[in-house]
PDB file of C-alpha atoms in Angstrom:
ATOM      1  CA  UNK A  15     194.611 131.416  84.257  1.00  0.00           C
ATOM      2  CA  UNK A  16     192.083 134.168  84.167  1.00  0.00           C
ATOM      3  CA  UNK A  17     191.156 135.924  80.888  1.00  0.00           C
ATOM      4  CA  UNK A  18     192.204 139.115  81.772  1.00  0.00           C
ATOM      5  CA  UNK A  19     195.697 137.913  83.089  1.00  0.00           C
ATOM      6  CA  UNK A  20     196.126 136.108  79.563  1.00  0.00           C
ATOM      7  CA  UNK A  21     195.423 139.184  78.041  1.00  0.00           C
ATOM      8  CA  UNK A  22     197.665 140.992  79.905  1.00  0.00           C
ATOM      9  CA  UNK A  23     200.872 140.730  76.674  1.00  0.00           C
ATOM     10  CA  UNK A  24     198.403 140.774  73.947  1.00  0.00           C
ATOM     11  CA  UNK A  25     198.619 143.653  71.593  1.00  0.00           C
ATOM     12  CA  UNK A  26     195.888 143.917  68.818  1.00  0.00           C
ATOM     13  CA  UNK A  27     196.741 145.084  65.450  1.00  0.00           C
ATOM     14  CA  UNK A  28     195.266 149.043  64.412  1.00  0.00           C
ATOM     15  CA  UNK A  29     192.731 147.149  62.409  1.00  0.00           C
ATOM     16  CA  UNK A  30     191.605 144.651  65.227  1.00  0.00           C
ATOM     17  CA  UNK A  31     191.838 147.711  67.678  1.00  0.00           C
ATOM     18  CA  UNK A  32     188.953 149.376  65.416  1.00  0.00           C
ATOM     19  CA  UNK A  33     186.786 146.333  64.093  1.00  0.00           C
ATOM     20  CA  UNK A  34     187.529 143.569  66.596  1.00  0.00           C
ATOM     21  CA  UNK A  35     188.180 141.371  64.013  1.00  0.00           C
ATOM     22  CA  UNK A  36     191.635 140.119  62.616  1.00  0.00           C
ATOM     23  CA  UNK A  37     192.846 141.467  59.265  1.00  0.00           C
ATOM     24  CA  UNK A  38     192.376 139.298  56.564  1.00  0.00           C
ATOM     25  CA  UNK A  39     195.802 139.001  54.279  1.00  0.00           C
ATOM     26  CA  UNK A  40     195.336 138.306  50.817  1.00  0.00           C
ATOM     27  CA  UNK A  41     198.833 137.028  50.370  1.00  0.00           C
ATOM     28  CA  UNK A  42     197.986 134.185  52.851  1.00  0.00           C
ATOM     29  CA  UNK A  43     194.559 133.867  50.645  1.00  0.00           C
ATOM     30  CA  UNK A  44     192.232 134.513  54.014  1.00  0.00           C
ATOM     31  CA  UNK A  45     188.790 134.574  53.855  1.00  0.00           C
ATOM     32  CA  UNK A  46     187.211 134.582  56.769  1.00  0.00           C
ATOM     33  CA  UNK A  47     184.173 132.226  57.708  1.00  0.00           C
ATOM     34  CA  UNK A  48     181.375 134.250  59.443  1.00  0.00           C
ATOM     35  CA  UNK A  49     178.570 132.142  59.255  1.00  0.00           C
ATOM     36  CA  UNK A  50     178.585 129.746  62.180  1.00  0.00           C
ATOM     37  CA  UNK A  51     176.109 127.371  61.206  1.00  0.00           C
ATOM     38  CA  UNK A  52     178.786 126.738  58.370  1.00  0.00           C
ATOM     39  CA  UNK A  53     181.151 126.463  60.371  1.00  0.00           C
ATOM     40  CA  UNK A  54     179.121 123.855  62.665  1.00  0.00           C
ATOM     41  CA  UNK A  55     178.048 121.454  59.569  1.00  0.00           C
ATOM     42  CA  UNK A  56     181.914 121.405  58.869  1.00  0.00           C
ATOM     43  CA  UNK A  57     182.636 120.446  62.562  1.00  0.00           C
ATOM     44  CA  UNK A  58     180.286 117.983  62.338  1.00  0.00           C
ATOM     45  CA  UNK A  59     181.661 115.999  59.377  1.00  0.00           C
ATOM     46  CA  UNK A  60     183.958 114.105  61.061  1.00  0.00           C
ATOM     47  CA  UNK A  61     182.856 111.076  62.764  1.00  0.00           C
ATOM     48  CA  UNK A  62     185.730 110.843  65.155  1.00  0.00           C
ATOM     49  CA  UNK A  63     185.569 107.385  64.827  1.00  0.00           C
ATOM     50  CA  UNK A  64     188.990 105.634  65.166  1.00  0.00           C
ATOM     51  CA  UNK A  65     191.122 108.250  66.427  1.00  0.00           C
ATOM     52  CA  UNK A  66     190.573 110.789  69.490  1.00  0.00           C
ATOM     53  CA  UNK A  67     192.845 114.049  67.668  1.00  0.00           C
ATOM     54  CA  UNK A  68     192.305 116.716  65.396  1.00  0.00           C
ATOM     55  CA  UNK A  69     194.217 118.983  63.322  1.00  0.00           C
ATOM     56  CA  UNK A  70     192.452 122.370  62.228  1.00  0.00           C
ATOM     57  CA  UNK A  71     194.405 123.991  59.595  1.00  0.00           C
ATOM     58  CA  UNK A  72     193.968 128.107  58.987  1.00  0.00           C
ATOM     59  CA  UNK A  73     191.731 128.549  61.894  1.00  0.00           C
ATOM     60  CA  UNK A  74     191.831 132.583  61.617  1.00  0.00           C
ATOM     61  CA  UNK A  75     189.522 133.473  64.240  1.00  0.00           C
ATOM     62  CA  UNK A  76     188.137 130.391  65.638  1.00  0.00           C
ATOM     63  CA  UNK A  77     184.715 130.679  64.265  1.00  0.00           C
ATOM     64  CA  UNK A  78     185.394 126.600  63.390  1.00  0.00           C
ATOM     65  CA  UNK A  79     187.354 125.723  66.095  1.00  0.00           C
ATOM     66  CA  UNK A  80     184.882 126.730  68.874  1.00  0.00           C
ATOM     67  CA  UNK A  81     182.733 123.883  67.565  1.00  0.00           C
ATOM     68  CA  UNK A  82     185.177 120.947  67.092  1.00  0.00           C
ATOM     69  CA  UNK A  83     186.438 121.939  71.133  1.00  0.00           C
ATOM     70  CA  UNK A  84     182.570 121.153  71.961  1.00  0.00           C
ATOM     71  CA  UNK A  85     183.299 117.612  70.700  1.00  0.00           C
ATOM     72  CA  UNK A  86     185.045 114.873  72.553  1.00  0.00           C
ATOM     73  CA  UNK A  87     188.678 115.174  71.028  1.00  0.00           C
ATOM     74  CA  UNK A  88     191.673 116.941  71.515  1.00  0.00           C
ATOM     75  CA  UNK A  89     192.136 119.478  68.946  1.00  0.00           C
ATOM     76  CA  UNK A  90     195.415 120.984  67.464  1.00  0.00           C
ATOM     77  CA  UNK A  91     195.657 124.114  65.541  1.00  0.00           C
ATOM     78  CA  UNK A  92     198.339 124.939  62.957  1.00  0.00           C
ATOM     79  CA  UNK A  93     198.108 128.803  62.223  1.00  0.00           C
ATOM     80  CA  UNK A  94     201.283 130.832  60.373  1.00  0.00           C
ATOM     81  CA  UNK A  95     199.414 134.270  60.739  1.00  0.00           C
ATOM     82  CA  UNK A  96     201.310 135.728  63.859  1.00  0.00           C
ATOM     83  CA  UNK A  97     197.896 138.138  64.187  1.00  0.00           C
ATOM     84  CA  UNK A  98     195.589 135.093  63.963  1.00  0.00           C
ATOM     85  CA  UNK A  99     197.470 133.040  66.783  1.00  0.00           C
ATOM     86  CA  UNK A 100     197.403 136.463  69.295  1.00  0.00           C
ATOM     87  CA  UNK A 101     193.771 136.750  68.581  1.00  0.00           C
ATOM     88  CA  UNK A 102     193.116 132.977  69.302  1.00  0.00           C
ATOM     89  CA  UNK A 103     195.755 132.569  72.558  1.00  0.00           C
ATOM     90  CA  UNK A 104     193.262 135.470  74.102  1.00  0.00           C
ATOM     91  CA  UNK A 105     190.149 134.117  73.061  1.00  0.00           C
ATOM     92  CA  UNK A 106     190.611 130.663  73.016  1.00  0.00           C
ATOM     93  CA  UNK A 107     192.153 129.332  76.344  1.00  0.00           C
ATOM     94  CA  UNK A 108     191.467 125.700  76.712  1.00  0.00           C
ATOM     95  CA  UNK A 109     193.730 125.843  72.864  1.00  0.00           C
ATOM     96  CA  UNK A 110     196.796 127.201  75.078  1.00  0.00           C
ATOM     97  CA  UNK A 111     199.366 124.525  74.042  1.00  0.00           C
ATOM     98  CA  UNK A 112     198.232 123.650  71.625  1.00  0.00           C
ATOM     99  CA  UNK A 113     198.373 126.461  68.648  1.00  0.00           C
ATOM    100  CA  UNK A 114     201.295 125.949  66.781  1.00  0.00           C
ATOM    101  CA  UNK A 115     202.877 129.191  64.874  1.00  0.00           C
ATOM    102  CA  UNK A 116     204.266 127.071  61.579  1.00  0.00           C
ATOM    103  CA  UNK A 117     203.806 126.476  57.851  1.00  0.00           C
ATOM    104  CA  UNK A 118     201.395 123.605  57.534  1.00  0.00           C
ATOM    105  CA  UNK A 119     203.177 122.408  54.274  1.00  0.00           C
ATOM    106  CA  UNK A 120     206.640 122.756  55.850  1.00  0.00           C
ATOM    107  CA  UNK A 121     205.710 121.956  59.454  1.00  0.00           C
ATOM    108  CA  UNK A 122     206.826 117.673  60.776  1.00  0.00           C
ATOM    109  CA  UNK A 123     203.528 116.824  61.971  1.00  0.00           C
ATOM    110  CA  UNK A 124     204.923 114.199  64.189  1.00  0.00           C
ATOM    111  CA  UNK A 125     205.992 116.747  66.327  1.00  0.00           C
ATOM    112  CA  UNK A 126     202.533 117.305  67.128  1.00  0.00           C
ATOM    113  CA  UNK A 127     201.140 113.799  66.997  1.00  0.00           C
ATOM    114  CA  UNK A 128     204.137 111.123  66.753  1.00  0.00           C
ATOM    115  CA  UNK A 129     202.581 108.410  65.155  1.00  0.00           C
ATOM    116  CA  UNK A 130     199.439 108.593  66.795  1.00  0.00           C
ATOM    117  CA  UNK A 131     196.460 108.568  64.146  1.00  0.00           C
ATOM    118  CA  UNK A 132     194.650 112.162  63.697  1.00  0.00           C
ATOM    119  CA  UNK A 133     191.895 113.626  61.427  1.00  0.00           C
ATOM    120  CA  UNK A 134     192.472 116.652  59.903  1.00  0.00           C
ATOM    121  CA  UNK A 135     189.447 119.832  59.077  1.00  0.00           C
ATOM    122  CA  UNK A 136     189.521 123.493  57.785  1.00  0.00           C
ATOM    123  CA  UNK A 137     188.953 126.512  55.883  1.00  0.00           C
ATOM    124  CA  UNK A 138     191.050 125.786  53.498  1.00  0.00           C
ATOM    125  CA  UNK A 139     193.234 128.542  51.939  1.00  0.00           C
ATOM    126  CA  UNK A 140     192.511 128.464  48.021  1.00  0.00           C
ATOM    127  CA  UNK A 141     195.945 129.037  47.115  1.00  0.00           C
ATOM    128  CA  UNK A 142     197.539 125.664  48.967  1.00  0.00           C
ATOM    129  CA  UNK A 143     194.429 123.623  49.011  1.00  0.00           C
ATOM    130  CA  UNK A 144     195.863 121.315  47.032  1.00  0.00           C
ATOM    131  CA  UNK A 145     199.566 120.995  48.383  1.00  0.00           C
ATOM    132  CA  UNK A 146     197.441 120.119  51.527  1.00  0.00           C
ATOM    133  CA  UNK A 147     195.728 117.148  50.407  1.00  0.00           C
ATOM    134  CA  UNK A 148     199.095 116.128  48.630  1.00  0.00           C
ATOM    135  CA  UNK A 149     200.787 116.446  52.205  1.00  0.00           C
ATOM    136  CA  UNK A 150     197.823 114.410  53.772  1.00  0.00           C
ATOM    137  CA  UNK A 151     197.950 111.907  51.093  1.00  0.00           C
ATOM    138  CA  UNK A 152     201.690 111.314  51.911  1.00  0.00           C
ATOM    139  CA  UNK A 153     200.738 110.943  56.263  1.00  0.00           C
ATOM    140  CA  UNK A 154     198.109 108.510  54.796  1.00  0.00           C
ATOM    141  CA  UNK A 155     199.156 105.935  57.126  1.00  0.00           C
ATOM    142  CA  UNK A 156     198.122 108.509  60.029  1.00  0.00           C
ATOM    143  CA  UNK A 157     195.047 110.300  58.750  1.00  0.00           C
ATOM    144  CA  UNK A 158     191.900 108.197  58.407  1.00  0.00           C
ATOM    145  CA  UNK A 159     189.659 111.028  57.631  1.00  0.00           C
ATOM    146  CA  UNK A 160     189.704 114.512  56.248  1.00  0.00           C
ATOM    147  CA  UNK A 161     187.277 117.067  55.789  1.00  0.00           C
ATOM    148  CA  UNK A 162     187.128 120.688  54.632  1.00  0.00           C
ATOM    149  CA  UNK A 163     186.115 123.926  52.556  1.00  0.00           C
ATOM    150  CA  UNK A 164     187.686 124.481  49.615  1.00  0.00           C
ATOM    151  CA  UNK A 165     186.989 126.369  46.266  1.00  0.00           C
ATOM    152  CA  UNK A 166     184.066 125.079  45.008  1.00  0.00           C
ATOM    153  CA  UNK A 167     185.826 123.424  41.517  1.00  0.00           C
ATOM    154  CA  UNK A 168     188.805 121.976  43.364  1.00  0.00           C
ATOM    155  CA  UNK A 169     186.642 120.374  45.955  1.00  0.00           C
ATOM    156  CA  UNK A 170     184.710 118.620  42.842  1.00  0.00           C
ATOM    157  CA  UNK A 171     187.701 117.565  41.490  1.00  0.00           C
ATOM    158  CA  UNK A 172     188.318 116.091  43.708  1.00  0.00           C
ATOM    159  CA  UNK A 173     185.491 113.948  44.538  1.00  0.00           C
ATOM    160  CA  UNK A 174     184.839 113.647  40.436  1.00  0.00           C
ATOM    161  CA  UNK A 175     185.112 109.709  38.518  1.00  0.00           C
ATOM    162  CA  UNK A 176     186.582 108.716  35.251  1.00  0.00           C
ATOM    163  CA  UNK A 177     184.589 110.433  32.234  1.00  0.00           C
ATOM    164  CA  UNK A 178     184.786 113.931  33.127  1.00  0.00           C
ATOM    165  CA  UNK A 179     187.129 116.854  32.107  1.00  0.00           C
ATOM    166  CA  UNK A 180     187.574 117.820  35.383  1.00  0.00           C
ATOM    167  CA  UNK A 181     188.937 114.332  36.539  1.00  0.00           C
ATOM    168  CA  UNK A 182     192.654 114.536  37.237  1.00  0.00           C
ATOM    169  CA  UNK A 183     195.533 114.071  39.194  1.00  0.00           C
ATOM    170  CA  UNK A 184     193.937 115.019  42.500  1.00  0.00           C
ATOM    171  CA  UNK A 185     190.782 112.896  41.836  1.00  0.00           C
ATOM    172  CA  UNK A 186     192.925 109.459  41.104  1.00  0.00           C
ATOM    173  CA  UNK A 187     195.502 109.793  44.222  1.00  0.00           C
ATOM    174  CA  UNK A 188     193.098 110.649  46.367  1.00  0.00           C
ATOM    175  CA  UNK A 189     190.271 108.047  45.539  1.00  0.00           C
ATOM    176  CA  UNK A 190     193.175 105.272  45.567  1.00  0.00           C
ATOM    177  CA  UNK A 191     193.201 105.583  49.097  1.00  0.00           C
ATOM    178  CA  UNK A 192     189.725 107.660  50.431  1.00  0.00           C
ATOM    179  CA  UNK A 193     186.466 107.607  50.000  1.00  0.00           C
ATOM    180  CA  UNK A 194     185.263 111.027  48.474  1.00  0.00           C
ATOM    181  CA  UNK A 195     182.523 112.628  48.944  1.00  0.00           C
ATOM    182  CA  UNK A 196     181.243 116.364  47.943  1.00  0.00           C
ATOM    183  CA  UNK A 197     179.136 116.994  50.754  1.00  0.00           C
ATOM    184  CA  UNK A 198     177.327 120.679  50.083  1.00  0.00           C
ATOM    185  CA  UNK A 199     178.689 124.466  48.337  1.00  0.00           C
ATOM    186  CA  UNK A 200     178.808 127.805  50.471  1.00  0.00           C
ATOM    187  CA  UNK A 201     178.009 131.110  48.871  1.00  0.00           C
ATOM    188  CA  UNK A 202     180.937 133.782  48.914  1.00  0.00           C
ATOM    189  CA  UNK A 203     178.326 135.948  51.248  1.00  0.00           C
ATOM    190  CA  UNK A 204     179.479 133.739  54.082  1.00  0.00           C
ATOM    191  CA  UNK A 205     182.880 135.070  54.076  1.00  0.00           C
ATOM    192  CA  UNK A 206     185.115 137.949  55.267  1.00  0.00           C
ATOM    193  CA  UNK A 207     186.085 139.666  52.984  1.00  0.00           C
ATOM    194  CA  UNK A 208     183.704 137.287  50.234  1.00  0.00           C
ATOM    195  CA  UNK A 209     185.815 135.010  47.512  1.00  0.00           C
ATOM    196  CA  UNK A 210     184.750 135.631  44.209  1.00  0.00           C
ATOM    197  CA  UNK A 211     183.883 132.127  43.554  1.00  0.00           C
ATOM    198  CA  UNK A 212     181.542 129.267  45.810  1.00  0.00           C
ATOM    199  CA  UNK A 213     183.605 127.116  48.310  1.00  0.00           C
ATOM    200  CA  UNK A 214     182.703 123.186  48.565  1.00  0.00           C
ATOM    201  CA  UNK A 215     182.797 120.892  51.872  1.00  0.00           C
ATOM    202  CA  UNK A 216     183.993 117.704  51.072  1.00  0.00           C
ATOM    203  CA  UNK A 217     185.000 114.701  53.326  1.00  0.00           C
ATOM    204  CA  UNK A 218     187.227 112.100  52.413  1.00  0.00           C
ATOM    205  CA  UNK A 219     187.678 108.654  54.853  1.00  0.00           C
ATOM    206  CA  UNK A 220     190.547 106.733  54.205  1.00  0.00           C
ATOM    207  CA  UNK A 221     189.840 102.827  52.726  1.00  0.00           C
ATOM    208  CA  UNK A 222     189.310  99.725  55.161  1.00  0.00           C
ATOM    209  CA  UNK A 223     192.158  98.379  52.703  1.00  0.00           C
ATOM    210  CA  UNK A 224     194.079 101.403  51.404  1.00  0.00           C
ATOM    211  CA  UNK A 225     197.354  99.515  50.716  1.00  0.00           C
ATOM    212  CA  UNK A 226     197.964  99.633  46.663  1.00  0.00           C
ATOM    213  CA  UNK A 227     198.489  95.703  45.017  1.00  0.00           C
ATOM    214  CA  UNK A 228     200.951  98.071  42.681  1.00  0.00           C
ATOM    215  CA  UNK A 229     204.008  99.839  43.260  1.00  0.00           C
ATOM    216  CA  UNK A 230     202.712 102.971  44.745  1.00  0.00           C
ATOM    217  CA  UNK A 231     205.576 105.412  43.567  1.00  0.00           C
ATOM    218  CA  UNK A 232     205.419 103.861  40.463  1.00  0.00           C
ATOM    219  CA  UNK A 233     201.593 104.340  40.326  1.00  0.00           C
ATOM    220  CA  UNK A 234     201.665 107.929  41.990  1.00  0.00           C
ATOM    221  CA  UNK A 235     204.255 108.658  39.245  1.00  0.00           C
ATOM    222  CA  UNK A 236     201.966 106.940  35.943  1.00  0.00           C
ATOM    223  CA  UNK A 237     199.142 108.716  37.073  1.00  0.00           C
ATOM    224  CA  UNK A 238     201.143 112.251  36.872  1.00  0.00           C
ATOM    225  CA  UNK A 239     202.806 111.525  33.818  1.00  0.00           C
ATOM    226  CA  UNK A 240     199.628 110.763  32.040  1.00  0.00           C
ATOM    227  CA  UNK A 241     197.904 113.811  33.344  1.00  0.00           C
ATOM    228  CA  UNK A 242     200.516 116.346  32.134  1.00  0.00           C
ATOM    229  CA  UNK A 243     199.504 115.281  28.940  1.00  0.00           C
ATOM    230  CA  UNK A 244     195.664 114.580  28.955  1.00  0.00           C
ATOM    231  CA  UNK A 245     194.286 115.154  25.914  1.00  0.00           C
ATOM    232  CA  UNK A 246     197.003 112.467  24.753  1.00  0.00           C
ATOM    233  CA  UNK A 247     196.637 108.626  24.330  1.00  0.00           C
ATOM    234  CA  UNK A 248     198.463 106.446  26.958  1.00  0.00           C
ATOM    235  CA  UNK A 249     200.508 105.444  24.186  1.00  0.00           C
ATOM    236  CA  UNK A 250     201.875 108.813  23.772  1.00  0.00           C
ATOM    237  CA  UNK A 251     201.892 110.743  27.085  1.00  0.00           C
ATOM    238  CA  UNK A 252     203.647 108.083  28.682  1.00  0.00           C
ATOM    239  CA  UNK A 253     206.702 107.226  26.089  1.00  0.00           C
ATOM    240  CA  UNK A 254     209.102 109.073  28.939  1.00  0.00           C
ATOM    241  CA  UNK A 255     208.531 105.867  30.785  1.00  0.00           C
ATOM    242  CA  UNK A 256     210.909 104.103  27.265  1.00  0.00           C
ATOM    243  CA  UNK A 257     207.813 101.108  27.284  1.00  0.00           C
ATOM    244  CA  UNK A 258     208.053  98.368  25.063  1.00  0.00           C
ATOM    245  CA  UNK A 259     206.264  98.163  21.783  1.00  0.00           C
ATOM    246  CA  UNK A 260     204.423  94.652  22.499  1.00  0.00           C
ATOM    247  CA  UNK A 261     203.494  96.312  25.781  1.00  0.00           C
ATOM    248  CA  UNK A 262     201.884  99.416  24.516  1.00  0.00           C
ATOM    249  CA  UNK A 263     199.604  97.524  21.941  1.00  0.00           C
ATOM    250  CA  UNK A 264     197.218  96.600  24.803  1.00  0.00           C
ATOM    251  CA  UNK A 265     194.558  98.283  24.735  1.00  0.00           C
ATOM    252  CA  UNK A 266     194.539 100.377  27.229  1.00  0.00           C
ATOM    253  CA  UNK A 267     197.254 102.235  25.995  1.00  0.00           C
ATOM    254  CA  UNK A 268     194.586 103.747  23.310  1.00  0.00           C
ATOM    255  CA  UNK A 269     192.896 105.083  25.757  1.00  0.00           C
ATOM    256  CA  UNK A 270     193.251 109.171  27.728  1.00  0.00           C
ATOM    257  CA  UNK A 271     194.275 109.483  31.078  1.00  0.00           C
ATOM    258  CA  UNK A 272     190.324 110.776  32.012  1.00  0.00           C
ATOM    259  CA  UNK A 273     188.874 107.356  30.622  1.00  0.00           C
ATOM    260  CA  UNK A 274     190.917 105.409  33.513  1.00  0.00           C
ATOM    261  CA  UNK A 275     189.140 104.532  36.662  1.00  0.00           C
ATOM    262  CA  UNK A 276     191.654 104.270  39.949  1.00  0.00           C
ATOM    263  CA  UNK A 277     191.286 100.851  39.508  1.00  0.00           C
ATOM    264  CA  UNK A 278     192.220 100.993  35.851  1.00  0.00           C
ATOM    265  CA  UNK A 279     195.535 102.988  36.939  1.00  0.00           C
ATOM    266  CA  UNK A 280     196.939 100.349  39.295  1.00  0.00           C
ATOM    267  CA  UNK A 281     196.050  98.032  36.663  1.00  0.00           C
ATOM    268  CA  UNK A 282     198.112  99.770  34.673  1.00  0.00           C
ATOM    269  CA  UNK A 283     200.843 100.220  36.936  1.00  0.00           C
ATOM    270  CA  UNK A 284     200.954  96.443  37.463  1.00  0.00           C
ATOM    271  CA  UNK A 285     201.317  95.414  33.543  1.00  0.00           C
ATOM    272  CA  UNK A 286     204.181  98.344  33.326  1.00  0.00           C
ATOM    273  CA  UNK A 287     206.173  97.483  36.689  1.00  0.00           C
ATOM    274  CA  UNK A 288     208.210  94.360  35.290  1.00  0.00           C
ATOM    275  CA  UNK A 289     209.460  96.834  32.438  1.00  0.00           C
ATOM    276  CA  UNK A 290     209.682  99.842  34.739  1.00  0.00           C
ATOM    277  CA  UNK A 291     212.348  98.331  37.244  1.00  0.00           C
ATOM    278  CA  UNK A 292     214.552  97.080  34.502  1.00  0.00           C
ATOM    279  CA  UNK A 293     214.901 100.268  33.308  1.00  0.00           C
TER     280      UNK A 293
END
């Protein structure tokens, strides 16, 4: 199908009719990448090693996606900006097929992939960044790596170990089961319109052995119990959980959330799960 034919329904927006360009929507939290070399160091994070599909999530004009379809992989894009997927059904042919008009956080994946394994990349937008990684945390069993911009402090989070204030919910769930790894920061100047923070890349590649020895609901639940109330002792953020006194006199329970490796949380979630399915 010839570009011009494939044009031939396409109706640009006022604004793309003037600039060429697709209007960014704050509501959606678009910011535009401009800077391709950017955009080809965050193609090139993934290794493609173990699974032959991608997922690009919030590929606004393509300015990433033109450089994972160079690569040897078949690439899926999941786009809920009805202006974004006109722009990138003219533009980007070989994606016909293959753009899918849907809510990433609300969207079955499987009817994309089944249960075929797929890595997943983007431009992240700030305001869902983290319901993503939640949603690719639950397809764990399907996503053996993930990579990605997102705001510079989230992406540290992230990637950040016991010890730190910044260490949280998002750092323990995820490093149960990935690798993490900051890998460099982008300035706002890179960006249509600019953010008015820095963005971080960060990769994450899911374990050889990513299978919990603990309950994992149990754990996933301890870990955001304790969090909600950080600045807390074990002993006292996670009374909800009705413990037993002889239980919470080891001494781990003296400790904050923050002072608990990963490791240290499933060890806790083993020495609570006799007590936890009585109750």
């Amino acid at each position: 199908m010839s570009k011009k034919k494939f044009r031939k329904n396409y109706k640009p927006s006022r604004e793309e009719s003037q600039n060429g360009q697709v209007r960014a929507k704050k509501h959606l939290g678009q910011h535009f990448l401009k800077d391709e070399n950017v955009a080809r160091k965050i193609g090139d994070t993934l290794s493609l090693s173990g699974y032959d599909l991608v997922l690009e999530i919030g590929p606004g004009m393509g300015v990433l996606t033109k450089f994972l379809l160079e690569k040897d992989t078949e690439v899926h894009v999941v786009e809920i900006d009805t202006e974004s997927v006109e722009y990138l059904n003219a533009n980007y042919l070989q994606l016909h097929g293959r753009i899918h008009e849907q809510d990433f956080l609300k969207y079955d994946l499987k009817q994309i992939f089944g249960d075929r394994p797929f890595a997943i990349t983007g431009n992240f937008p700030y305001n869902i960044s983290s319901q993503i990684v939640f949603k690719a945390l639950a397809m764990r069993d399907q996503i053996p790596e993930f990579s990605g911009m997102f705001q510079k402090e989230v992406a540290q989070r992230i990637c950040e170990k016991e010890g730190s204030k910044t260490y949280g919910i998002l750092s323990v769930l995820t490093q149960a089961f990935y690798d993490a790894e900051y890998l460099f920061t982008v300035p706002p100047s890179v960006f249509n319109p600019p953010p008015k923070v820095d963005s971080g890349v960060l990769r994450l590649t899911r374990k050889k052995d990513y299978h919990l020895a603990c309950d994992e609901a149990l754990f996933f639940r301890i870990v955001k119990t304790a969090f909600q109330q950080r600045r807390k002792t074990l002993r006292n953020s996670l009374k909800s959980l009705n413990l037993p006194d002889t239980l919470r006199e080891d001494a781990i329970f003296g400790k904050r959330p923050e002072q608990l490796s990963t490791q240290d949380f499933i060890s806790l979630t083993l020495k609570i799960e006799p007590y936890a399915i009585s109750n």
